[in-house]
GROMACS .gro file of C-alpha atoms in nm:
model
  305
    1MET     CA    1  10.207  11.621  22.896
    2GLU     CA    2  10.292  11.900  22.650
    3THR     CA    3   9.984  11.809  22.443
    4THR     CA    4   9.761  11.844  22.750
    5THR     CA    5   9.915  12.181  22.833
    6GLU     CA    6   9.865  12.309  22.479
    7LEU     CA    7   9.505  12.185  22.478
    8ARG     CA    8   9.440  12.364  22.806
    9LYS     CA    9   9.588  12.687  22.668
   10THR     CA   10   9.382  12.660  22.350
   11LEU     CA   11   9.058  12.600  22.541
   12SER     CA   12   9.142  12.890  22.772
   13ARG     CA   13   9.196  13.127  22.479
   14ARG     CA   14   8.872  13.016  22.314
   15LEU     CA   15   8.643  12.986  22.615
   16LEU     CA   16   8.744  13.284  22.828
   17PRO     CA   17   8.631  13.546  22.571
   18LEU     CA   18   8.304  13.352  22.525
   19LEU     CA   19   8.248  13.338  22.902
   20SER     CA   20   8.322  13.708  22.928
   21ASP     CA   21   8.066  13.791  22.656
   22LEU     CA   22   7.803  13.564  22.815
   23GLU     CA   23   7.874  13.714  23.155
   24ASP     CA   24   7.816  14.064  23.022
   25LEU     CA   25   7.499  13.953  22.838
   26VAL     CA   26   7.355  13.787  23.148
   27TYR     CA   27   7.451  14.079  23.371
   28ARG     CA   28   7.276  14.333  23.149
   29HIS     CA   29   6.962  14.139  23.056
   30GLY     CA   30   6.918  13.879  23.330
   31TYR     CA   31   6.954  13.501  23.328
   32LEU     CA   32   6.587  13.418  23.257
   33ARG     CA   33   6.560  13.666  22.971
   34VAL     CA   34   6.871  13.531  22.799
   35VAL     CA   35   6.766  13.166  22.834
   36ALA     CA   36   6.409  13.248  22.723
   37GLY     CA   37   6.544  13.418  22.413
   38ALA     CA   38   6.759  13.116  22.326
   39VAL     CA   39   6.466  12.875  22.378
   40ALA     CA   40   6.234  13.091  22.166
   41MET     CA   41   6.484  13.101  21.880
   42LEU     CA   42   6.537  12.726  21.901
   43GLY     CA   43   6.161  12.660  21.905
   44THR     CA   44   6.114  12.873  21.595
   45ILE     CA   45   6.379  12.674  21.406
   46GLY     CA   46   6.218  12.341  21.509
   47LEU     CA   47   5.870  12.459  21.411
   48LEU     CA   48   5.985  12.574  21.069
   49GLY     CA   49   6.160  12.242  21.015
   50GLN     CA   50   5.841  12.050  21.087
   51VAL     CA   51   5.610  12.275  20.886
   52LEU     CA   52   5.833  12.301  20.581
   53GLY     CA   53   5.954  11.940  20.601
   54LEU     CA   54   6.317  12.040  20.553
   55ALA     CA   55   6.552  11.771  20.675
   56TRP     CA   56   6.850  12.006  20.696
   57LEU     CA   57   6.649  12.245  20.914
   58ARG     CA   58   6.556  11.960  21.147
   59THR     CA   59   6.925  11.869  21.164
   60ILE     CA   60   7.003  12.227  21.260
   61PHE     CA   61   6.732  12.203  21.527
   62ALA     CA   62   6.883  11.886  21.677
   63THR     CA   63   7.233  12.037  21.674
   64ALA     CA   64   7.107  12.363  21.822
   65ALA     CA   65   6.926  12.171  22.097
   66ALA     CA   66   7.251  12.013  22.205
   67LEU     CA   67   7.429  12.348  22.190
   68LEU     CA   68   7.151  12.505  22.395
   69PHE     CA   69   7.218  12.274  22.688
   70LEU     CA   70   7.588  12.360  22.669
   71THR     CA   71   7.510  12.732  22.642
   72ALA     CA   72   7.269  12.713  22.936
   73ALA     CA   73   7.545  12.559  23.147
   74LEU     CA   74   7.788  12.832  23.045
   75ILE     CA   75   7.526  13.101  23.114
   76SER     CA   76   7.459  12.954  23.459
   77PHE     CA   77   7.830  12.968  23.533
   78SER     CA   78   7.864  13.322  23.397
   79ALA     CA   79   7.560  13.443  23.590
   80THR     CA   80   7.724  13.359  23.921
   81ARG     CA   81   8.087  13.422  23.833
   82ARG     CA   82   8.052  13.801  23.815
   83LEU     CA   83   7.870  13.808  24.148
   84ARG     CA   84   8.130  13.585  24.314
   85ASP     CA   85   8.417  13.796  24.185
   86ARG     CA   86   8.249  14.119  24.293
   87LEU     CA   87   8.172  13.988  24.642
   88THR     CA   88   8.530  13.868  24.682
   89GLN     CA   89   8.669  14.205  24.571
   90THR     CA   90   8.431  14.396  24.800
   91GLU     CA   91   8.522  14.181  25.099
   92GLN     CA   92   8.895  14.229  25.039
   93LEU     CA   93   8.862  14.606  24.995
   94LEU     CA   94   8.650  14.653  25.306
   95HIS     CA   95   8.884  14.442  25.518
   96SER     CA   96   9.183  14.647  25.400
   97TYR     CA   97   9.010  14.984  25.458
   98LEU     CA   98   8.846  14.922  25.796
   99PRO     CA   99   9.161  14.969  26.014
  100ASP     CA  100   9.231  15.309  25.851
  101LEU     CA  101   8.879  15.455  25.860
  102PRO     CA  102   8.899  15.604  26.212
  103LYS     CA  103   9.230  15.775  26.124
  104THR     CA  104   9.139  15.901  25.777
  105ASP     CA  105   9.026  16.255  25.695
  106PRO     CA  106   8.833  16.320  25.370
  107VAL     CA  107   9.051  16.387  25.066
  108GLY     CA  108   9.065  16.756  24.970
  109ILE     CA  109   8.970  16.860  24.614
  110ARG     CA  110   9.129  17.154  24.435
  111ARG     CA  111   8.888  17.157  24.142
  112TRP     CA  112   8.563  16.965  24.089
  113LYS     CA  113   8.421  16.968  23.736
  114GLN     CA  114   8.119  16.779  23.602
  115GLU     CA  115   7.965  16.774  23.256
  116THR     CA  116   7.629  16.602  23.213
  117SER     CA  117   7.471  16.541  22.874
  118ILE     CA  118   7.101  16.453  22.851
  119GLU     CA  119   6.994  16.293  22.523
  120GLU     CA  120   6.651  16.335  22.364
  121ASN     CA  121   6.540  15.994  22.496
  122GLY     CA  122   6.654  16.076  22.851
  123ASP     CA  123   6.986  15.887  22.852
  124ALA     CA  124   7.240  16.058  23.078
  125TRP     CA  125   7.614  16.069  23.012
  126ILE     CA  126   7.812  16.205  23.306
  127ARG     CA  127   8.180  16.295  23.318
  128ARG     CA  128   8.325  16.415  23.647
  129GLU     CA  129   8.686  16.526  23.685
  130MET     CA  130   8.848  16.605  24.020
  131THR     CA  131   9.192  16.752  24.078
  132MET     CA  132   9.308  16.631  24.419
  133ALA     CA  133   9.498  16.793  24.704
  134GLU     CA  134   9.788  16.602  24.854
  135ALA     CA  135   9.710  16.346  25.125
  136LYS     CA  136  10.015  16.398  25.347
  137ASP     CA  137   9.980  16.080  25.549
  138ARG     CA  138   9.972  15.732  25.398
  139HIS     CA  139   9.633  15.614  25.519
  140LEU     CA  140   9.402  15.444  25.270
  141ARG     CA  141   9.186  15.702  25.091
  142TYR     CA  142   8.855  15.689  24.909
  143LEU     CA  143   8.600  15.915  24.740
  144THR     CA  144   8.222  15.887  24.752
  145PHE     CA  145   7.993  15.951  24.454
  146THR     CA  146   7.615  15.955  24.483
  147THR     CA  147   7.371  15.995  24.195
  148ILE     CA  148   6.992  15.999  24.231
  149CYS     CA  149   6.731  15.909  23.971
  150TYR     CA  150   6.420  16.119  24.033
  151SER     CA  151   6.187  15.897  23.830
  152GLN     CA  152   5.844  15.826  23.978
  153ASN     CA  153   5.885  15.459  23.888
  154LYS     CA  154   6.116  15.242  24.097
  155LEU     CA  155   6.407  15.097  23.905
  156THR     CA  156   6.402  14.724  23.841
  157ASN     CA  157   6.712  14.508  23.887
  158ARG     CA  158   6.748  14.505  23.509
  159ASP     CA  159   6.739  14.887  23.500
  160LYS     CA  160   7.012  14.899  23.765
  161ARG     CA  161   7.232  14.655  23.575
  162LYS     CA  162   7.226  14.886  23.272
  163VAL     CA  163   7.396  15.165  23.466
  164THR     CA  164   7.767  15.155  23.384
  165TYR     CA  165   8.059  15.356  23.521
  166ASP     CA  166   8.436  15.372  23.510
  167PHE     CA  167   8.689  15.553  23.732
  168VAL     CA  168   9.047  15.640  23.641
  169HIS     CA  169   9.322  15.778  23.868
  170ALA     CA  170   9.607  15.967  23.697
  171THR     CA  171   9.908  16.140  23.850
  172ALA     CA  172   9.979  16.507  23.791
  173SER     CA  173  10.310  16.423  23.619
  174ALA     CA  174  10.147  16.180  23.372
  175PRO     CA  175   9.781  16.277  23.320
  176GLY     CA  176   9.742  16.058  23.012
  177SER     CA  177   9.849  15.737  23.183
  178GLY     CA  178   9.573  15.688  23.441
  179VAL     CA  179   9.470  15.346  23.565
  180ARG     CA  180   9.125  15.221  23.657
  181VAL     CA  181   9.037  15.235  24.026
  182PRO     CA  182   8.859  14.957  24.220
  183THR     CA  183   8.512  15.050  24.345
  184THR     CA  184   8.237  14.922  24.569
  185SER     CA  185   7.877  15.038  24.541
  186ARG     CA  186   7.529  15.015  24.690
  187TRP     CA  187   7.178  15.098  24.580
  188SER     CA  188   6.941  15.264  24.824
  189GLU     CA  189   6.634  15.489  24.832
  190THR     CA  190   6.602  15.851  24.938
  191GLU     CA  191   6.341  15.965  25.190
  192ARG     CA  192   6.109  16.033  24.897
  193GLY     CA  193   6.157  15.686  24.751
  194HIS     CA  194   6.392  15.775  24.464
  195SER     CA  195   6.662  15.527  24.361
  196SER     CA  196   7.012  15.631  24.465
  197LEU     CA  197   7.345  15.480  24.359
  198THR     CA  198   7.647  15.541  24.584
  199ILE     CA  199   7.992  15.442  24.461
  200TYR     CA  200   8.301  15.429  24.681
  201VAL     CA  201   8.621  15.486  24.483
  202HIS     CA  202   8.922  15.329  24.654
  203LEU     CA  203   9.233  15.537  24.580
  204GLY     CA  204   9.485  15.350  24.794
  205ARG     CA  205   9.754  15.524  25.001
  206ALA     CA  206   9.916  15.748  24.738
  207VAL     CA  207   9.725  16.068  24.659
  208GLU     CA  208   9.962  16.340  24.542
  209GLU     CA  209   9.905  16.709  24.475
  210GLY     CA  210   9.742  16.752  24.134
  211ASP     CA  211   9.633  16.390  24.089
  212VAL     CA  212   9.321  16.367  23.872
  213VAL     CA  213   9.034  16.123  23.928
  214THR     CA  214   8.798  16.097  23.630
  215ALA     CA  215   8.456  15.933  23.646
  216GLU     CA  216   8.242  15.845  23.346
  217TRP     CA  217   7.884  15.721  23.385
  218HIS     CA  218   7.613  15.610  23.146
  219TRP     CA  219   7.264  15.592  23.293
  220PRO     CA  220   7.002  15.490  23.032
  221LYS     CA  221   6.664  15.667  23.061
  222HIS     CA  222   6.781  15.859  23.370
  223SER     CA  223   6.586  16.169  23.263
  224ALA     CA  224   6.324  16.011  23.036
  225GLU     CA  225   6.029  16.162  23.225
  226LEU     CA  226   6.183  16.508  23.205
  227MET     CA  227   6.252  16.490  22.832
  228LYS     CA  228   5.900  16.359  22.762
  229GLY     CA  229   5.757  16.658  22.948
  230ILE     CA  230   5.600  16.443  23.220
  231ARG     CA  231   5.760  16.607  23.526
  232PRO     CA  232   6.043  16.842  23.629
  233GLU     CA  233   6.378  16.710  23.751
  234ALA     CA  234   6.643  16.845  23.989
  235PHE     CA  235   7.008  16.872  23.885
  236ASP     CA  236   7.194  16.940  24.205
  237THR     CA  237   7.508  16.855  24.396
  238SER     CA  238   7.656  16.893  24.744
  239PHE     CA  239   7.999  16.830  24.890
  240THR     CA  240   8.112  16.626  25.192
  241THR     CA  241   8.477  16.732  25.171
  242THR     CA  242   8.676  17.052  25.121
  243VAL     CA  243   8.648  17.183  24.763
  244ALA     CA  244   8.837  17.492  24.645
  245GLU     CA  245   8.630  17.550  24.330
  246PHE     CA  246   8.364  17.369  24.131
  247ALA     CA  247   8.195  17.389  23.792
  248PHE     CA  248   7.879  17.203  23.691
  249GLN     CA  249   7.741  17.193  23.336
  250VAL     CA  250   7.426  17.025  23.202
  251LYS     CA  251   7.370  17.002  22.827
  252PHE     CA  252   7.023  16.919  22.689
  253ARG     CA  253   7.082  16.767  22.348
  254ASN     CA  254   6.879  16.862  22.039
  255LEU     CA  255   6.637  17.088  22.224
  256GLU     CA  256   6.530  17.293  21.924
  257ASP     CA  257   6.284  17.516  22.110
  258ASP     CA  258   6.487  17.690  22.380
  259THR     CA  259   6.173  17.834  22.537
  260ALA     CA  260   6.050  17.480  22.613
  261LEU     CA  261   6.316  17.452  22.886
  262LYS     CA  262   6.219  17.628  23.210
  263VAL     CA  263   6.477  17.658  23.489
  264LYS     CA  264   6.431  17.732  23.859
  265PRO     CA  265   6.767  17.787  24.039
  266LEU     CA  266   6.812  17.673  24.399
  267PRO     CA  267   6.850  17.958  24.653
  268THR     CA  268   7.229  17.903  24.669
  269THR     CA  269   7.280  17.911  24.292
  270GLN     CA  270   7.313  18.143  23.996
  271VAL     CA  271   7.262  17.971  23.661
  272GLU     CA  272   7.432  18.076  23.337
  273ARG     CA  273   7.237  17.979  23.027
  274SER     CA  274   7.361  17.951  22.666
  275ARG     CA  275   7.307  17.774  22.332
  276ASP     CA  276   7.538  17.555  22.124
  277GLY     CA  277   7.364  17.483  21.796
  278GLN     CA  278   7.048  17.290  21.891
  279ASP     CA  279   7.175  17.215  22.243
  280ALA     CA  280   7.073  17.411  22.553
  281ILE     CA  281   7.351  17.447  22.814
  282LEU     CA  282   7.317  17.541  23.181
  283ARG     CA  283   7.623  17.618  23.395
  284ILE     CA  284   7.685  17.686  23.762
  285SER     CA  285   8.013  17.742  23.943
  286GLY     CA  286   8.151  17.855  24.276
  287THR     CA  287   8.441  17.858  24.521
  288SER     CA  288   8.481  17.707  24.868
  289PRO     CA  289   8.125  17.572  24.903
  290ARG     CA  290   8.007  17.488  25.252
  291ARG     CA  291   7.971  17.119  25.324
  292GLY     CA  292   7.613  17.003  25.294
  293ASP     CA  293   7.486  17.305  25.095
  294ARG     CA  294   7.309  17.207  24.774
  295PHE     CA  295   7.382  17.378  24.445
  296GLY     CA  296   7.188  17.338  24.124
  297PHE     CA  297   6.850  17.393  23.967
  298VAL     CA  298   6.519  17.233  23.873
  299ALA     CA  299   6.461  17.186  23.499
  300ASP     CA  300   6.123  17.149  23.334
  301VAL     CA  301   6.079  17.062  22.964
  302ARG     CA  302   5.733  17.159  22.840
  303ARG     CA  303   5.643  16.975  22.524
  304PRO     CA  304   5.372  17.126  22.299
  305ALA     CA  305   5.031  16.961  22.337
   0.00000   0.00000   0.00000
């Protein structure tokens, strides 16, 4: 009995990290792409073994063929495991939040701060930090985040899987000891057909004065068309809850020619512009913005012909 228990523990320690890695690989690149890559590599080994007449290479091919079937089974399991877990979590969260929704007011925000960094290839790194007002009742609370990709091309499922994000909730008394927050999300399209990702951040019942919620996003190629000089892009935000003050910064990395960046502020916005080495930085800020008003600017990078 003890031997069986030890064997189970050993297999669990060995297999769970492998399943986790396969799950992440499948989630980012897709099941068919991963399997096709494994088959292509295996076929190359077999072909070389036949052409070169190397017995040891043919042995590797036979062994790899057996491992491929095992790997395919693990990949199939991993491909569905993440989806099952996510659906289960979403169902549980929605069931717990539904009774409180009619009684819940939006959470107030003392300070809203976002820093966006756009790399030369168009990758976007977004960090958003919100200092919360106290929620005096004990109803379940949540925050909503929406980000739009203004690309002319519709995002594929693979493009969407590459978008990663993480949310941390820290108390005012211990800002360095935040914990990750459960989220649910949905993809949709704007009226103009742009891809939009909305994330619901579930904070639970305890939101104290000065609590800080930090969001970090990585969106590959989010602004690729802008940085290639193909078309302008809007950087804007609006608020659906009470915000005392906000600050919004966008940094364009390694933009050597500052004159290549043209900026058109929205009617509600004044833009402050500066340089940091080879980076161009645009900043906007304000106090007590009206709900629904949009703040921001349209950026246009004009590459030399």
